[in-house]
Amino acid sequence: MARRSEQGWQKKGAGFWWTMLVAAVLVIFGLPIATGGAWLIALGGSWYYLPAGLGLLATAYFLFRRDAMAVWVYLTTFVVTVMWALWEAGLDGWAQVPRLIAPTVVLLLILSVWPLLRSSAPRLRSGLAAGFVVALGVAGAVGVNSHGGTSLFAQEAPALEPTPEAPSAPEQPVPTPSAPTYVAPETGADWPAYGGTHRALRYSPLEQITKENVAGLEKVWEFRTGDLPQNDEPFGNQNTPVKVGDRLYLCSAMNKIFALDAATGSQFWTFDPEVSTDALGYNASCRGLVYFEDLTAEQGALCATRVVNLTHDARMIALDTETGQLCPDFGNGGMVNLMEGIGDAAPGFYAPTSPPTLVRDVLVVGSQVSDNQERSAPSGVIRGFNAVTGELEWAWDMGRPGETGLPAEGEIYTEGTPNSWTIASGDDELGLAYIPMGNSAVDYWGGDRSEAENTYSTAIVALDVETGAVAWHYQTVHYDIWDYDLGGQGSLVDFPTPDGPVPAIIMPSKQAQFYILDRATGEPLVNIEERPAPQGGVEPDRLSPTQPYVTDFPNLLKPELTEAQMWGATPLDQLWCRIQFRQAAYEGVYTPPTVDQPWIQFPGYNGGTDWGGIAVDPVHGVLIANYNNMPNYNQLVPREEVDAMGVVSINDPSYDPAAGSGSHGSISPQAESPYGIRVNAGWRVPFTGLLCKQPPYGGIAAIDLNTRQMLWDRPFGSARKNGPFGIPSMLPIDIGTPNNGGGVVTASGLFFIGAATDDLFRAIDIETGEELWQVTLPAGGQATPMTYEAGGKQIVVINAGGHDFMETPIGDYFIAYALPATGGS
């Protein structure tokens, strides 16, 4: 064998060049791992990578010498790598991907050249000595590196001693219920509002589809709106249709409105408001419509029943449900100009994407305002409009206390104030609308915010729909400079307490906590403790010393990140992420923004819980929530650097969308403040596009409202459409993906949800979290489904519109599922 090998080397055949190639590959990987490992040690990180890199280089050295000692050196490196990996991350399979897969591939390469190598006793001694050095180095890494690891989902947040917080005092007396002159339809045969009803439980009492027969669901119809991007426009429709009677009403990405036969999906009518793509803000999305019945109109009269929609170009449109005609007595010929009082703003700067909320025949309207453009952004004013006439009833502009009408001629609503871009909920009996508030304009710096802005930003605000006055408010983040705006719709429940059920609102948050308040007074019904928050950053004198934490109700906030949780496809990108971790400021939740170094924001601005909200089974007292579990990697950028890069506000005459200063740019200008902001959303690894934090990135959980115990909590979303370089792995393994959109729960104990980035639509058992049914969608399912009864069948509908930012396929589908004709119960 030795003689044959020597002859092969002399001829420099394929075996020689294969060995040289393997050696070169080890050098290519070994050098950056060794040098990066030294850098990581200098930053105070793990000691594993330096000796591991040296082990690769030593192996390459012996391969170049055609020496079998390479095998023993690498075997030693590999064995100790396995020991280190198990010590640091245990048996968590996803955590072991970057630690063990690439080293195993290298082991196979080494074994493939072993028969071609020479061996001798002196070299054996030198090889074993090199391996011993590597083993000592790696063993030392295990001793020095202080980070152990287990699966994040196997851990729970540490228990806290609860201390009750005094509730905020009501600003106005709680309104006295008046005699109802309005219609408040319920779910069941119908789904009359975005959240089922404006109480937003996302619950249906239907139970024809059960745990036993759900596997038999099949597609019964499909409808396509025709709205798809023509160029590179950002699309991501997130529509939840409404259904009343025999008709289903929906809107497309560009605000076209359709009325369909709820049983068959055939079209009755369509209305095209002819919105230009120039008007798009974050993306093309129409989350929902409002259905309204006018009790003062004659039955069958034009617009006695109507649907109301908001458009990207800031119009409110009312249409007759039977014909699709504009309602002539609503606003100006069926339309209300929402830019009145807002002032001049570039197209897309003020661009509503969520429906109004109807409370006591008042349409409560907020709007999306593009993030981080300039301090003098369009106002976040909340307005109430008469649902019959479209007239302005009131305006809550926190910068003009006591003034509830249009601004005087030549004036506008207060610029830069916190807005509400998401969906409000409402209580007709109390006459209150519950507004989830966002941030002041420019999210990551607050040096010139007013007292009112600091009071109402990132707060749940209850407004009296008769007057627009603030009844009460509760702030969930003090001095928010993290973009932790309240994105979810609050759900109105009867919350169990020792003194009996109390009408309450459950407000989910991006910090993965649930703020549960008496919805009449704003008094907390759970213990909320003010805990010390990290200080420092660029605004040390303005930060709040404390932040509120719910202490006696389960939350979805995971333990703080450690270096050991950094991830990637290989040891190289994991090492890169570890270096980034050590370079960044990180003190847990609410780490202040920094300019001299990056900072880690965990959870990131996508949640926790975002606009999909939660679902509640009021009969069994179960809350279901899907959530995200990803960090952002951010850094403030000095104004002079932002200006030098030519990154300007969308309102600037020189604005060029191609320059990356829009909502999807990595740098946003935050004009008229000292800093721009660079955001790495999800904290992606360069080149491979994977995320720096190990999976899971998203989860789904169930909480018992009666016992205040977590029933189950598991990763949500498979790896089938995810992989390095954007290549789908097609692995049907739950990794826990990012997700957007909520779900609907039924009386039969099922939870229907799309949301994840694997393009699957699922039915889940709410008792166990077990997946009972799934179907592949033709596009991303980043929309909340709904369910209703038509033609004697329970039907479930989801909008498969995709989402540009979530990188799921874009579509224009509405798809309905039901049991076969003989499958009902």
PDB file of C-alpha atoms in Angstrom, residues 314 336-343 381 383 385 392 406-407 412-413:
ATOM      1  CA  ALA A 314     -55.699  58.645   2.437  1.00  0.00           C
ATOM      2  CA  VAL A 336     -63.725  61.631   2.765  1.00  0.00           C
ATOM      3  CA  ASN A 337     -60.318  63.235   2.253  1.00  0.00           C
ATOM      4  CA  LEU A 338     -58.237  62.167   5.249  1.00  0.00           C
ATOM      5  CA  MET A 339     -55.434  64.562   4.283  1.00  0.00           C
ATOM      6  CA  GLU A 340     -57.586  67.493   5.406  1.00  0.00           C
ATOM      7  CA  GLY A 341     -55.762  69.052   8.339  1.00  0.00           C
ATOM      8  CA  ILE A 342     -52.678  66.863   7.826  1.00  0.00           C
ATOM      9  CA  GLY A 343     -50.853  69.292   5.557  1.00  0.00           C
ATOM     10  CA  VAL A 381     -54.136  62.510  15.149  1.00  0.00           C
ATOM     11  CA  ARG A 383     -60.312  61.079  14.336  1.00  0.00           C
ATOM     12  CA  PHE A 385     -66.261  60.304  11.709  1.00  0.00           C
ATOM     13  CA  LEU A 392     -65.857  64.763  11.383  1.00  0.00           C
ATOM     14  CA  LEU A 406     -60.371  70.796  12.329  1.00  0.00           C
ATOM     15  CA  PRO A 407     -57.380  73.100  12.782  1.00  0.00           C
ATOM     16  CA  ILE A 412     -52.522  71.662  10.670  1.00  0.00           C
ATOM     17  CA  TYR A 413     -52.749  68.893  13.240  1.00  0.00           C
TER      18      TYR A 413
END
